[in-house]
XYZ file of C-alpha atoms in Angstrom:
568
model
C 7.287 -9.793 -19.538
C 7.974 -11.352 -16.112
C 10.932 -9.919 -14.254
C 11.889 -13.484 -13.427
C 12.894 -14.073 -17.070
C 15.881 -12.892 -19.058
C 17.043 -13.787 -22.565
C 20.755 -14.503 -23.017
C 22.413 -14.173 -26.419
C 25.320 -16.616 -26.679
C 27.774 -16.519 -29.582
C 29.478 -19.564 -31.076
C 33.158 -18.973 -31.896
C 36.033 -21.389 -32.326
C 33.944 -24.363 -31.297
C 32.863 -22.808 -27.973
C 29.919 -20.822 -26.630
C 30.342 -17.372 -25.063
C 27.817 -15.149 -23.305
C 27.485 -11.970 -25.396
C 24.507 -10.019 -24.012
C 21.296 -10.193 -21.952
C 17.865 -8.754 -22.791
C 14.477 -8.679 -21.104
C 12.726 -8.964 -24.477
C 13.063 -12.034 -26.709
C 12.675 -10.041 -29.935
C 15.537 -7.729 -28.967
C 17.699 -10.747 -28.174
C 17.006 -12.293 -31.584
C 17.766 -9.009 -33.342
C 21.089 -8.743 -31.514
C 21.974 -12.303 -32.474
C 21.265 -11.636 -36.151
C 23.554 -8.591 -36.015
C 26.360 -10.761 -34.602
C 25.908 -13.234 -37.442
C 25.610 -10.582 -40.152
C 28.634 -8.680 -38.890
C 30.855 -11.756 -39.027
C 31.552 -11.622 -35.288
C 30.351 -15.170 -34.672
C 29.838 -18.473 -36.489
C 26.456 -18.793 -34.857
C 24.261 -17.597 -32.018
C 21.475 -18.835 -29.831
C 18.908 -17.245 -27.549
C 18.472 -18.921 -24.181
C 15.607 -18.069 -21.857
C 16.805 -17.971 -18.248
C 13.788 -18.255 -15.972
C 13.984 -18.060 -12.163
C 11.473 -20.358 -10.493
C 9.654 -19.618 -7.263
C 12.126 -21.783 -5.346
C 14.994 -19.574 -6.568
C 16.393 -22.126 -9.022
C 17.218 -21.032 -12.575
C 15.917 -22.983 -15.572
C 17.401 -22.456 -19.043
C 15.608 -23.185 -22.307
C 16.975 -22.637 -25.809
C 14.342 -20.742 -27.805
C 16.276 -20.066 -31.028
C 19.608 -20.854 -32.689
C 21.146 -19.982 -36.043
C 24.514 -20.675 -37.697
C 26.392 -19.623 -40.779
C 25.757 -21.971 -43.685
C 29.406 -23.013 -43.787
C 29.467 -23.940 -40.110
C 26.009 -25.399 -39.828
C 27.139 -28.833 -40.968
C 28.329 -31.082 -38.148
C 30.580 -34.033 -38.933
C 31.716 -36.935 -36.813
C 35.223 -36.767 -35.394
C 37.842 -39.389 -36.296
C 38.470 -42.074 -33.670
C 40.937 -44.958 -33.723
C 39.686 -46.929 -30.704
C 36.200 -48.333 -30.213
C 34.581 -49.473 -26.960
C 34.285 -53.187 -26.171
C 31.415 -54.860 -28.008
C 28.239 -54.604 -25.934
C 27.397 -58.026 -24.543
C 23.899 -56.808 -23.595
C 21.831 -53.711 -24.415
C 22.567 -51.900 -21.119
C 26.315 -51.961 -21.893
C 25.710 -48.956 -24.146
C 25.359 -46.909 -20.937
C 28.821 -47.951 -19.690
C 31.483 -45.254 -19.269
C 33.598 -46.604 -22.140
C 30.652 -46.368 -24.553
C 29.755 -42.865 -23.410
C 33.365 -41.740 -23.813
C 33.355 -42.880 -27.426
C 30.088 -40.998 -27.993
C 31.707 -37.913 -26.490
C 34.652 -38.200 -28.870
C 32.967 -39.167 -32.130
C 30.116 -36.659 -31.628
C 32.443 -33.953 -30.308
C 31.206 -31.200 -32.661
C 27.537 -31.975 -32.050
C 27.916 -32.244 -28.276
C 29.919 -29.015 -28.042
C 27.420 -27.088 -30.120
C 24.328 -28.425 -28.360
C 25.958 -28.510 -24.893
C 24.436 -31.880 -24.169
C 26.007 -34.993 -22.628
C 25.721 -38.601 -23.851
C 23.644 -39.336 -20.752
C 21.145 -36.638 -21.733
C 21.024 -37.854 -25.337
C 20.255 -41.433 -24.318
C 17.809 -40.561 -21.520
C 15.823 -37.664 -22.929
C 13.591 -38.550 -25.861
C 13.651 -35.036 -27.337
C 17.460 -34.935 -27.388
C 17.767 -38.453 -28.785
C 15.275 -37.716 -31.547
C 17.083 -34.464 -32.388
C 20.349 -36.366 -32.866
C 18.747 -39.137 -34.939
C 17.098 -36.546 -37.194
C 20.331 -34.578 -37.687
C 21.334 -35.369 -41.285
C 23.065 -38.750 -41.264
C 25.258 -38.013 -38.245
C 24.125 -41.023 -36.219
C 24.493 -43.315 -39.256
C 28.081 -42.172 -39.798
C 28.961 -42.512 -36.118
C 27.495 -46.019 -35.850
C 29.220 -47.036 -39.079
C 32.612 -45.918 -37.777
C 32.235 -47.683 -34.423
C 30.939 -50.845 -36.110
C 33.894 -50.886 -38.522
C 36.436 -50.592 -35.692
C 34.744 -53.248 -33.589
C 34.394 -55.619 -36.531
C 38.031 -55.115 -37.509
C 39.227 -55.961 -34.012
C 36.920 -58.969 -33.675
C 37.495 -60.042 -37.305
C 33.758 -60.141 -38.004
C 31.427 -58.557 -40.576
C 31.053 -54.778 -40.223
C 27.548 -54.647 -41.677
C 26.284 -57.225 -39.195
C 27.819 -55.301 -36.310
C 26.262 -52.056 -37.560
C 22.808 -53.665 -37.604
C 23.362 -54.963 -34.070
C 24.216 -51.472 -32.818
C 21.150 -49.981 -34.467
C 18.998 -52.658 -32.827
C 20.378 -51.525 -29.458
C 19.760 -47.854 -30.313
C 16.197 -48.596 -31.380
C 15.627 -50.338 -28.054
C 17.041 -47.365 -26.151
C 14.888 -44.967 -28.192
C 11.697 -46.816 -27.332
C 12.685 -47.151 -23.685
C 13.475 -43.429 -23.481
C 10.246 -42.476 -25.241
C 8.171 -44.366 -22.679
C 10.127 -42.979 -19.723
C 9.922 -39.400 -20.992
C 6.136 -39.700 -21.225
C 5.781 -40.740 -17.570
C 4.246 -38.140 -15.268
C 4.832 -40.048 -12.012
C 8.608 -39.690 -11.862
C 9.683 -37.488 -8.912
C 11.588 -34.222 -9.233
C 15.179 -33.915 -7.972
C 14.783 -30.415 -6.525
C 11.550 -31.172 -4.722
C 12.509 -34.581 -3.367
C 16.298 -34.709 -3.093
C 18.242 -37.309 -5.032
C 18.785 -39.901 -2.317
C 15.069 -40.173 -1.333
C 14.211 -40.211 -5.037
C 16.673 -43.044 -5.648
C 15.414 -45.011 -2.651
C 11.835 -44.682 -3.920
C 12.850 -46.036 -7.320
C 14.862 -48.799 -5.655
C 11.798 -50.006 -3.795
C 9.732 -50.188 -6.983
C 12.127 -51.226 -9.756
C 14.843 -53.729 -10.600
C 18.383 -52.246 -10.364
C 18.854 -51.695 -14.120
C 15.484 -49.996 -14.567
C 16.018 -48.018 -11.336
C 19.302 -46.628 -12.636
C 17.835 -45.884 -16.069
C 14.911 -43.945 -14.623
C 17.175 -42.060 -12.206
C 19.271 -40.904 -15.175
C 16.064 -39.929 -17.016
C 15.104 -37.746 -14.048
C 18.551 -36.112 -13.866
C 18.471 -35.498 -17.624
C 15.188 -33.601 -17.357
C 17.040 -30.943 -15.370
C 20.311 -31.120 -17.257
C 18.838 -30.509 -20.740
C 17.538 -27.167 -19.514
C 21.086 -26.048 -18.654
C 22.840 -24.858 -21.786
C 26.327 -24.387 -20.382
C 28.740 -26.912 -18.927
C 29.421 -25.126 -15.656
C 25.726 -25.007 -14.792
C 25.504 -28.777 -15.298
C 28.608 -29.323 -13.168
C 27.288 -27.085 -10.380
C 23.969 -28.920 -10.360
C 25.544 -32.384 -10.203
C 28.111 -31.355 -7.589
C 25.290 -30.099 -5.390
C 23.467 -33.417 -5.855
C 26.582 -35.276 -4.620
C 26.826 -33.056 -1.529
C 23.104 -33.277 -0.715
C 21.814 -35.168 2.323
C 25.242 -35.189 3.945
C 26.920 -36.577 0.840
C 25.867 -39.394 -1.489
C 27.395 -42.856 -1.133
C 27.165 -46.281 -2.740
C 24.784 -46.801 -5.700
C 23.351 -43.233 -5.836
C 26.877 -41.771 -5.852
C 28.019 -44.217 -8.534
C 25.138 -43.164 -10.765
C 25.718 -39.407 -10.397
C 29.453 -39.981 -10.830
C 28.756 -41.369 -14.302
C 26.882 -38.214 -15.296
C 29.656 -35.940 -13.956
C 32.105 -38.011 -16.007
C 30.054 -37.192 -19.109
C 30.332 -33.477 -18.402
C 34.098 -33.853 -18.118
C 34.111 -35.507 -21.515
C 33.887 -31.983 -22.954
C 37.512 -30.670 -23.058
C 36.388 -27.083 -22.473
C 35.252 -28.039 -18.953
C 38.752 -28.922 -17.752
C 40.166 -25.855 -19.520
C 37.695 -23.535 -17.830
C 38.204 -25.100 -14.391
C 42.002 -25.140 -14.459
C 42.435 -21.784 -16.169
C 45.371 -20.672 -18.298
C 48.427 -22.940 -18.030
C 51.990 -22.183 -19.112
C 52.344 -25.401 -21.095
C 50.645 -28.666 -21.975
C 52.820 -30.340 -19.350
C 51.540 -28.024 -16.616
C 47.955 -28.505 -17.785
C 48.318 -32.303 -17.714
C 49.953 -32.266 -14.280
C 47.114 -30.100 -12.963
C 44.495 -32.399 -14.499
C 46.167 -35.490 -13.011
C 46.354 -33.832 -9.589
C 42.705 -32.792 -9.839
C 41.669 -36.359 -10.728
C 43.224 -37.519 -7.446
C 41.766 -34.665 -5.410
C 45.290 -33.352 -4.784
C 45.432 -30.154 -6.786
C 47.088 -27.301 -4.861
C 45.499 -23.846 -5.055
C 47.312 -20.679 -4.096
C 44.960 -17.884 -5.089
C 41.455 -19.328 -5.235
C 38.634 -19.042 -2.728
C 36.776 -21.975 -1.221
C 33.784 -21.095 -3.437
C 35.821 -21.638 -6.619
C 34.424 -24.490 -8.725
C 37.831 -26.141 -9.162
C 38.448 -26.052 -5.404
C 35.043 -27.601 -4.723
C 35.498 -30.288 -7.358
C 38.961 -31.072 -5.991
C 37.321 -31.637 -2.619
C 34.648 -33.886 -4.131
C 37.292 -36.032 -5.816
C 39.328 -36.211 -2.610
C 36.481 -37.380 -0.379
C 34.068 -39.222 -2.702
C 34.479 -42.304 -4.860
C 34.041 -40.599 -8.226
C 35.771 -43.395 -10.110
C 34.172 -42.758 -13.507
C 34.946 -39.031 -13.376
C 38.531 -39.838 -12.417
C 38.744 -42.379 -15.243
C 37.553 -39.858 -17.853
C 39.965 -37.182 -16.625
C 42.927 -39.578 -16.741
C 41.850 -40.848 -20.154
C 41.846 -37.247 -21.381
C 45.366 -36.810 -19.992
C 46.511 -40.091 -21.533
C 45.356 -39.092 -25.004
C 47.212 -35.808 -24.766
C 50.384 -37.553 -23.583
C 50.098 -39.991 -26.476
C 49.522 -37.167 -28.993
C 52.124 -35.284 -31.020
C 51.546 -31.964 -29.266
C 54.718 -30.652 -27.567
C 54.680 -30.657 -23.784
C 56.435 -27.295 -23.741
C 55.700 -25.478 -26.987
C 57.535 -22.231 -26.213
C 60.864 -23.953 -25.491
C 61.643 -27.219 -27.349
C 64.785 -27.632 -25.243
C 62.588 -28.044 -22.155
C 60.661 -30.976 -23.636
C 62.697 -33.691 -21.866
C 62.502 -31.844 -18.548
C 58.733 -31.608 -18.987
C 58.560 -35.345 -19.670
C 60.426 -36.113 -16.436
C 58.033 -33.865 -14.524
C 55.028 -35.634 -16.027
C 56.501 -39.092 -15.380
C 57.036 -38.343 -11.697
C 53.526 -36.878 -11.447
C 51.884 -40.184 -12.403
C 54.225 -42.305 -10.263
C 52.981 -43.244 -6.779
C 53.793 -45.990 -4.232
C 50.585 -47.694 -5.398
C 51.663 -47.770 -9.061
C 51.173 -45.602 -12.138
C 48.178 -43.275 -12.059
C 46.105 -44.324 -15.060
C 47.471 -47.891 -15.115
C 48.843 -49.805 -18.133
C 47.437 -47.425 -20.755
C 49.124 -44.439 -19.095
C 52.445 -46.317 -18.958
C 52.073 -47.156 -22.661
C 51.314 -43.516 -23.526
C 54.486 -42.405 -21.734
C 56.614 -44.909 -23.668
C 55.081 -43.745 -26.959
C 55.732 -40.114 -26.007
C 59.380 -40.926 -25.182
C 59.867 -42.566 -28.581
C 59.781 -39.084 -30.098
C 63.129 -38.376 -28.454
C 64.694 -41.358 -30.255
C 65.805 -41.955 -33.815
C 64.853 -45.631 -33.858
C 61.285 -46.670 -34.587
C 59.358 -49.936 -34.609
C 60.126 -52.685 -32.108
C 63.672 -51.405 -31.523
C 62.416 -47.893 -30.769
C 59.728 -49.184 -28.388
C 62.239 -51.310 -26.494
C 64.724 -48.450 -26.216
C 61.976 -46.074 -25.098
C 60.823 -48.530 -22.417
C 64.366 -48.996 -21.106
C 65.103 -45.277 -21.056
C 61.806 -44.369 -19.372
C 62.653 -46.903 -16.658
C 66.105 -45.338 -16.466
C 64.511 -41.990 -15.611
C 63.679 -43.337 -12.155
C 66.203 -43.258 -9.317
C 64.183 -45.593 -7.093
C 64.287 -49.234 -8.214
C 60.843 -49.795 -6.678
C 59.366 -47.286 -9.142
C 61.174 -49.001 -12.027
C 59.524 -52.307 -11.138
C 56.066 -50.788 -10.679
C 56.293 -49.042 -14.050
C 57.345 -52.231 -15.852
C 54.537 -54.220 -14.239
C 51.981 -51.628 -15.351
C 53.479 -51.394 -18.840
C 53.325 -55.180 -19.242
C 49.514 -54.950 -19.128
C 49.299 -52.732 -22.230
C 49.119 -53.867 -25.856
C 52.704 -52.797 -26.546
C 53.820 -54.293 -23.243
C 52.423 -57.676 -24.278
C 54.445 -57.479 -27.495
C 57.624 -56.835 -25.487
C 56.969 -59.276 -22.665
C 60.363 -60.982 -23.037
C 62.166 -57.630 -22.827
C 60.147 -56.641 -19.760
C 60.801 -60.004 -18.073
C 64.543 -59.763 -18.640
C 64.669 -56.209 -17.268
C 62.590 -57.086 -14.190
C 64.817 -60.062 -13.352
C 67.923 -57.968 -13.851
C 66.626 -55.247 -11.530
C 65.817 -57.680 -8.720
C 68.409 -60.436 -9.064
C 71.661 -58.496 -8.878
C 72.856 -57.899 -5.322
C 74.789 -54.841 -6.463
C 71.549 -52.920 -7.096
C 69.994 -53.633 -3.666
C 70.846 -50.093 -2.567
C 68.492 -48.803 -5.243
C 65.535 -50.076 -3.200
C 66.556 -48.247 -0.024
C 66.361 -44.536 0.793
C 69.166 -43.835 3.250
C 67.404 -40.657 4.372
C 64.462 -42.663 5.717
C 64.265 -44.635 8.983
C 64.866 -48.375 8.681
C 61.218 -49.117 9.534
C 60.002 -46.933 6.632
C 62.318 -48.733 4.202
C 61.073 -52.080 5.503
C 57.457 -51.029 4.950
C 58.135 -49.765 1.428
C 59.997 -52.875 0.269
C 57.339 -55.052 1.910
C 54.658 -53.108 -0.007
C 56.569 -53.782 -3.223
C 56.734 -57.488 -2.375
C 52.951 -57.576 -1.852
C 52.362 -55.716 -5.123
C 54.570 -58.134 -7.078
C 53.035 -61.207 -5.406
C 49.522 -60.019 -6.413
C 50.304 -58.449 -9.808
C 49.075 -59.418 -13.276
C 52.374 -61.013 -14.359
C 52.105 -64.741 -15.122
C 53.992 -67.444 -13.265
C 56.794 -68.455 -13.102
C 57.996 -64.849 -13.614
C 55.827 -63.484 -10.808
C 57.121 -66.125 -8.394
C 60.728 -65.436 -9.374
C 60.343 -61.691 -8.837
C 58.610 -62.156 -5.486
C 61.384 -64.521 -4.417
C 64.072 -62.038 -5.460
C 62.459 -59.207 -3.508
C 62.002 -61.522 -0.519
C 65.732 -62.295 -0.646
C 66.548 -58.602 -0.971
C 64.380 -57.728 2.041
C 65.915 -60.501 4.154
C 69.424 -59.281 3.272
C 68.448 -55.720 4.218
C 67.166 -56.909 7.605
C 70.463 -58.688 8.257
C 72.683 -55.873 6.932
C 70.880 -53.121 8.838
C 70.671 -55.295 11.994
C 66.959 -54.578 12.373
C 66.418 -57.453 14.791
C 69.423 -56.544 16.885
C 68.294 -52.918 17.129
C 64.796 -53.904 18.241
C 65.890 -56.754 20.531
C 68.059 -54.734 22.935
C 69.384 -56.990 25.756
C 69.188 -54.048 28.175
C 65.379 -53.898 27.805
C 62.979 -56.090 29.749
C 61.943 -59.329 28.043
C 58.401 -58.003 27.678
C 59.544 -54.915 25.764
C 61.902 -56.985 23.605
C 59.228 -59.556 22.717
C 56.566 -56.910 22.059
C 58.843 -54.975 19.691
C 59.614 -58.119 17.697
C 55.931 -59.005 17.576
C 55.304 -55.644 15.911
C 57.268 -56.932 12.902
C 55.439 -60.266 12.987
C 52.003 -58.643 12.961
C 49.913 -59.371 9.824
C 50.759 -57.040 6.954
C 54.047 -55.663 8.359
C 56.489 -58.222 6.960
C 54.802 -60.389 4.334
C 57.742 -61.991 2.526
C 58.621 -65.502 3.823
C 62.393 -65.141 4.315
C 62.181 -61.722 5.947
C 59.426 -62.865 8.287
C 61.301 -66.068 9.140
C 64.320 -64.098 10.416
C 62.163 -62.261 12.959
C 60.061 -65.293 13.863
C 63.170 -67.319 14.706
C 64.243 -64.662 17.227
C 60.729 -64.650 18.785
C 60.775 -68.444 19.054
C 64.168 -68.250 20.787
C 62.607 -66.084 23.475
C 59.526 -68.280 23.805
C 61.582 -71.427 24.346
C 63.627 -70.121 27.243
C 62.712 -71.516 30.714
C 60.067 -69.650 32.708
C 59.188 -67.353 29.777
C 55.797 -66.359 31.217
C 57.306 -65.431 34.560
C 60.156 -63.450 33.003
C 57.776 -61.710 30.580
C 55.785 -60.088 33.409
C 58.605 -59.716 35.916
C 58.448 -55.904 35.716
C 54.680 -55.805 36.429
C 53.846 -55.837 40.145
C 50.072 -56.431 40.032
C 48.987 -60.085 39.416
C 45.843 -58.978 37.547
C 47.914 -56.727 35.269
C 50.338 -59.593 34.714
C 47.502 -61.832 33.519
C 46.178 -59.124 31.171
C 49.632 -58.569 29.683
C 50.099 -62.312 29.073
C 46.646 -62.618 27.487
C 47.409 -59.718 25.125
C 50.776 -61.203 24.192
C 49.353 -64.639 23.448
C 46.617 -62.974 21.433
C 49.364 -61.335 19.317
C 51.043 -64.740 18.955
C 47.819 -66.188 17.610
C 47.307 -63.337 15.147
C 50.873 -63.768 13.888
C 50.400 -67.518 13.369
C 52.574 -68.810 16.204
C 49.686 -70.728 17.771
């Protein structure tokens, strides 16, 4: 037996795999596995050959597996949401479709430690699934029924359409798996490999073959962390992937995160579901704080990847996992029911940012549904009360508006559009609540920037007109009133300063993107125009500059600013 090989015995308990023992001899490993099964210490076991190649890389191959008769059957998992109907065959590779595969085939995927990407891009894995009892038939039937129900079409027809797509994928995968000319990731590096495919294939075929190549390595890794390590290293290779190659690998990492045990193993033991969800949300944004972990820790490295790379699909899957837990009936703080409301507030603030709600409309909807459990009322009344009270949890009126805008884009939000509209208009139209948009602990300039950001978000949001126009107008009025009340112009336009300093300071507010609302911008522009119209403006503007050449440069720069701000 080569010293480069070792046989791992892994036990299957509680829906997860655990390393139990290692042997140099395959027969000894099998004997040990049978003892585990006979002694009732595991529901199943498998023997995995771990072989170290000459280049130092480890390759894993499953050589045997066995389960108790009672646990050998694998059933599909219940789902209540189906992906959008595929408009074309390649849509089956989209992240939404793969997420549904991950959920409905949860038991199979956990037991085989294989991702949807591997199943659809490795002929051996796809054939294994299709031959597994009637698992694929049941899964397709469930998805077809949900899609047909939503589209109000015939379920049998939709089922046949899905099987036609699967048959096409099977044939495509069979041909790709038989190819001997596809390059190897380890030998070539992923970016050069991708560029070679890009030069020879159309984009869709290029991406398909690149996933086939990645799957050849991934199917040999029979634990989730090994897959994650491999893919993370691919992202970091060649100075860091970008653009199309990064987008492709991102999709495969997202598949790995579709297995709940991955997040659990990365984040470690958490005190409550609330803490686990907050950690997962922070990790998705690359903002998880670590106090006692080294730089080599997987979670630390993944946090860095998410912070500095556009892993949008991975982020989407992680937030979708969090959303489903928030929407579920599991308590946020199981050990202390009295702390449930406090945990909800913590979670609400965690997903609230100046850019909106992390996770978008579906996350906002999940939070409203979670809050309904604190109320006695159900149905439409309960949903409306929950929405109003969730909004009431915020102290900052800007956050209230952002939450309502996000919530309006959800299914429940659409049903309560009139309630949302009335609440938005009430929040922005009453002068008495203007103080709710201002943080008195912040400098005036910071408050101006934050309210201006809110104006831009409202002006560009998904709300239909005329509501969107009304809200933007209300915030414009509020911002203009704040400028007048706080004497922003007077503070910046100090008569004791030189005209050049006064004009330049005002032009800072007129610069593109600083003040975007019409009324607020008009207040500042009128003061600038007053300066421009005074006699001998050019001469007075440079009166404190002795050098003629410097005077000309200063005037050119100022008139350039005037042009950028739309004065010329």
